[in-house]
Short mmCIF file of C-alpha atoms in Angstrom, two decimals:
data_model
loop_
_atom_site.label_atom_id
_atom_site.label_comp_id
_atom_site.label_asym_id
_atom_site.label_seq_id
_atom_site.Cartn_x
_atom_site.Cartn_y
_atom_site.Cartn_z
CA SER A 1 0.07 -0.19 0.16
CA ALA A 2 1.11 3.41 -0.44
CA LEU A 3 1.41 3.97 3.15
CA GLY A 4 3.47 1.52 3.79
CA GLU A 5 5.79 2.43 1.11
CA GLN A 6 5.99 5.66 3.03
CA ALA A 7 6.59 3.72 6.34
CA GLY A 8 9.66 1.99 4.18
CA ARG A 9 11.32 5.54 2.97
CA GLY A 10 10.85 7.06 6.12
CA GLU A 11 8.51 9.68 5.03
CA LEU A 12 6.48 9.29 8.11
CA LEU A 13 9.28 9.63 11.02
CA ARG A 14 9.47 13.04 10.57
CA PRO A 15 5.64 13.87 11.02
CA LEU A 16 5.36 11.31 13.53
CA LEU A 17 8.28 12.42 15.33
CA PHE A 18 6.50 16.10 15.71
CA VAL A 19 3.09 14.87 16.71
CA LEU A 20 5.36 13.00 19.53
CA LEU A 21 7.16 16.41 20.47
CA VAL A 22 3.83 18.04 20.61
CA LEU A 23 2.21 15.16 22.72
CA CYS A 24 5.21 15.50 24.77
CA SER A 25 5.04 19.80 25.29
CA VAL A 26 1.06 19.04 26.05
CA LEU A 27 1.80 16.79 29.07
CA LEU A 28 5.24 18.97 30.51
CA TYR A 29 2.30 21.53 30.50
CA PHE A 30 -0.12 19.53 32.81
CA LYS A 31 2.58 18.35 35.01
CA VAL A 32 4.29 21.79 35.60
CA SER A 33 0.68 23.37 36.24
CA LEU A 34 -0.88 20.84 38.14
CA MET A 35 2.28 19.67 40.77
CA ASP A 36 3.04 21.35 43.99
CA PRO A 37 5.89 23.87 42.99
CA GLY A 38 7.02 23.23 47.10
CA PHE A 39 4.59 24.72 49.11
CA VAL A 40 5.40 25.25 52.60
CA ARG A 41 3.01 23.54 54.83
CA PRO A 42 2.94 24.24 58.56
CA GLU A 43 3.61 20.56 59.52
CA GLU A 44 7.30 21.67 58.07
CA GLU A 45 7.93 24.64 60.30
CA GLU A 46 10.89 22.61 62.17
CA GLN A 47 12.45 22.03 59.06
CA ALA A 48 11.95 24.66 57.16
CA GLY A 49 15.04 26.89 58.21
CA GLU A 50 18.08 24.29 57.22
CA ALA A 51 16.94 20.99 55.43
CA ALA A 52 15.27 22.65 52.23
CA GLY A 53 18.88 25.28 52.09
CA GLN A 54 20.93 22.21 52.60
CA SER A 55 19.29 20.30 49.77
CA LEU A 56 20.02 23.02 47.51
CA GLY A 57 23.55 23.94 48.57
CA ILE A 58 22.29 27.42 49.77
CA PRO A 59 24.50 28.91 52.36
CA GLN A 60 23.16 29.57 55.92
CA ALA A 61 21.12 33.16 56.50
CA PRO A 62 23.46 35.63 57.62
CA GLY A 63 23.49 36.34 61.14
CA ALA A 64 21.68 39.63 61.29
CA VAL A 65 18.83 37.81 59.24
CA LYS A 66 15.97 35.92 60.34
CA LEU A 67 13.74 33.45 59.59
CA ARG A 68 10.09 35.26 59.70
CA ARG A 69 6.61 33.83 59.68
CA CYS A 70 4.67 34.64 56.82
CA GLY A 71 2.45 38.02 57.13
CA TYR A 72 -0.56 35.37 55.25
CA CYS A 73 -0.24 32.00 55.73
CA LEU A 74 1.38 32.33 59.16
CA VAL A 75 4.13 29.52 58.31
CA LYS A 76 7.85 29.99 59.21
CA GLN A 77 8.92 31.22 55.78
CA PRO A 78 12.65 28.86 54.73
CA MET A 79 15.30 31.43 53.48
CA ARG A 80 14.49 32.56 49.30
CA ALA A 81 10.74 31.42 49.99
CA ARG A 82 7.60 33.37 49.11
CA HIS A 83 4.09 33.76 49.56
CA CYS A 84 1.86 34.10 46.48
CA GLN A 85 -1.44 35.57 47.02
CA LEU A 86 -2.66 34.22 43.58
CA CYS A 87 -1.82 30.68 45.24
CA GLN A 88 -2.49 31.37 49.05
CA HIS A 89 0.70 29.98 49.77
CA CYS A 90 4.58 29.93 50.58
CA VAL A 91 6.27 28.75 47.77
CA ARG A 92 9.83 27.28 48.41
CA ARG A 93 12.77 28.69 45.92
CA TYR A 94 10.07 31.19 44.59
CA ASP A 95 10.78 32.07 40.89
CA HIS A 96 7.52 33.82 39.66
CA HIS A 97 3.96 32.85 39.49
CA CYS A 98 3.52 32.10 35.64
CA PRO A 99 -0.25 33.12 34.10
CA TRP A 100 0.52 30.82 31.22
CA ILE A 101 0.71 27.44 33.29
CA GLU A 102 -1.73 29.27 36.37
CA ASN A 103 0.68 27.92 38.92
CA CYS A 104 3.83 28.71 40.45
CA VAL A 105 7.15 28.18 39.68
CA GLY A 106 9.12 27.15 42.22
CA GLU A 107 11.65 24.63 43.97
CA ARG A 108 10.03 21.39 42.70
CA ASN A 109 9.18 22.00 39.48
CA HIS A 110 11.28 25.09 37.92
CA PRO A 111 13.66 22.08 36.32
CA LEU A 112 10.47 20.92 34.07
CA PHE A 113 9.40 24.46 33.63
CA ILE A 114 12.55 24.84 31.66
CA ALA A 115 12.33 20.96 29.85
CA TYR A 116 8.48 22.79 29.31
CA LEU A 117 10.29 25.76 27.65
CA GLY A 118 12.90 23.85 25.66
CA VAL A 119 10.29 21.66 24.03
CA GLN A 120 8.13 23.76 23.13
CA LEU A 121 10.87 26.38 21.80
CA VAL A 122 11.64 22.92 19.11
CA VAL A 123 7.95 22.57 18.23
CA LEU A 124 7.81 26.62 17.79
CA LEU A 125 10.63 26.21 15.54
CA TRP A 126 9.44 22.98 13.57
CA GLY A 127 5.86 24.21 13.23
CA GLY A 128 7.56 27.62 11.72
CA HIS A 129 9.50 25.80 9.06
CA VAL A 130 6.16 23.57 8.04
CA ALA A 131 4.52 26.80 7.90
CA TRP A 132 7.32 28.80 6.16
CA SER A 133 7.76 25.97 3.32
CA GLY A 134 4.11 26.07 2.33
CA LEU A 135 4.33 29.91 1.91
CA ASP A 136 4.87 30.29 -2.23
CA PHE A 137 5.14 34.30 -2.33
CA GLN A 138 3.12 35.98 -5.71
CA GLN A 139 2.31 39.11 -5.60
CA SER A 140 -1.41 39.13 -6.25
CA TRP A 141 -4.81 39.39 -4.32
CA GLU A 142 -6.02 36.08 -4.88
CA TRP A 143 -2.31 34.32 -3.56
CA LEU A 144 -2.99 36.14 -0.37
CA GLN A 145 -6.90 35.22 0.23
CA HIS A 146 -5.67 31.57 -0.55
CA ASN A 147 -2.49 31.55 1.97
CA ILE A 148 -3.76 33.86 4.42
CA PHE A 149 -4.44 31.42 7.73
CA LEU A 150 -0.87 30.13 6.94
CA LEU A 151 0.56 33.71 6.66
CA LEU A 152 -1.13 34.76 9.67
CA SER A 153 -0.49 31.34 11.84
CA PHE A 154 3.66 32.05 10.60
CA LEU A 155 3.42 35.58 12.02
CA LEU A 156 1.89 33.82 15.48
CA ILE A 157 3.87 31.55 15.18
CA VAL A 158 7.32 33.97 15.21
CA ILE A 159 5.70 36.19 17.99
CA PHE A 160 5.47 32.92 20.21
CA THR A 161 8.83 31.85 19.49
CA THR A 162 10.20 35.01 20.15
CA VAL A 163 8.40 35.54 23.50
CA VAL A 164 9.47 31.60 24.66
CA LEU A 165 13.53 32.09 23.17
CA LEU A 166 13.39 35.02 25.39
CA LEU A 167 12.07 33.32 28.66
CA LEU A 168 14.59 30.26 28.02
CA VAL A 169 17.66 32.14 27.72
CA CYS A 170 16.42 34.61 31.00
CA HIS A 171 15.56 31.88 32.70
CA LEU A 172 19.31 29.63 31.40
CA TYR A 173 20.93 32.85 32.85
CA LEU A 174 19.49 33.42 35.91
CA ILE A 175 19.90 29.54 36.80
CA SER A 176 23.58 29.93 35.89
CA CYS A 177 24.19 32.36 38.63
CA ASN A 178 22.06 30.44 41.31
CA THR A 179 19.49 33.67 41.66
CA THR A 180 15.42 33.45 40.78
CA THR A 181 13.45 36.33 39.12
CA TRP A 182 12.08 37.13 42.45
CA GLU A 183 15.64 37.86 43.18
CA PHE A 184 16.63 39.30 40.73
CA MET A 185 13.77 41.62 39.98
CA SER A 186 13.37 42.91 43.98
CA HIS A 187 16.93 42.93 45.40
CA HIS A 188 16.77 45.48 47.36
CA ARG A 189 13.61 44.46 49.14
CA ILE A 190 14.76 41.11 50.53
CA SER A 191 16.22 41.45 53.73
CA TYR A 192 19.08 37.81 53.44
CA LEU A 193 20.12 39.80 50.53
CA ARG A 194 20.29 43.35 51.39
CA HIS A 195 22.04 42.46 54.65
CA SER A 196 24.76 40.42 53.20
CA GLN A 197 28.24 41.56 52.38
CA LEU A 198 28.26 39.39 48.85
CA GLU A 199 25.73 40.52 45.95
CA ASN A 200 24.64 36.89 45.50
CA PRO A 201 26.09 34.65 48.46
CA PHE A 202 24.25 31.74 46.52
CA ASP A 203 26.27 31.68 43.50
CA GLN A 204 28.75 28.76 43.41
CA GLY A 205 29.41 29.02 40.02
CA ILE A 206 28.23 28.39 36.69
CA ILE A 207 28.74 24.64 36.29
CA LEU A 208 28.21 23.76 40.34
CA ASN A 209 24.74 26.00 39.55
CA LEU A 210 23.38 24.44 36.84
CA TRP A 211 24.34 20.68 38.48
CA ARG A 212 22.70 21.72 41.31
CA PHE A 213 19.65 22.66 39.98
CA PHE A 214 19.60 20.14 37.28
CA CYS A 215 20.71 17.03 38.83
#
């Protein structure tokens, strides 16, 4: 059959791989959006200060900085945690609340969030290539009428690709410095950074920062 011949020539491999990438992207999206990003539970108060810090190789708080209770949920916040008013929880190693996934990005789901961005970027680049290859530009109104949806799809893919690429590059830079989006944007308002003698007390070098984050 024709389908068997196409499979024999390997012509079905690329669309199958593309479908698998899209499926992987969708599964990562739901995993990141539905999982616990690292909520601080009231029953964990006794180990909140040191357990999370040791697991991530985080230096202990400077002597002048005291771990405080959250003014919203009243749990003792470990260092680098922050209360998210949208999730109504304190989140360990809080990075930001992402409206794309309707969830916080924190200690537990941050690596998967990076993986999701990476897979999504590959899908968008591939989709953009397919859309571009289907465009055979001609300067006529009839051509525009027949290709308007393909052209709009390509423009949307370019916009989303740019956004995802910028997000991925920014996050990888911050990870390589062992800092979070919240710490980078609010350095002057965070007590354990403001009272530290070092600009970034968590930075242990690019290689070790990346190793501790992903591995």
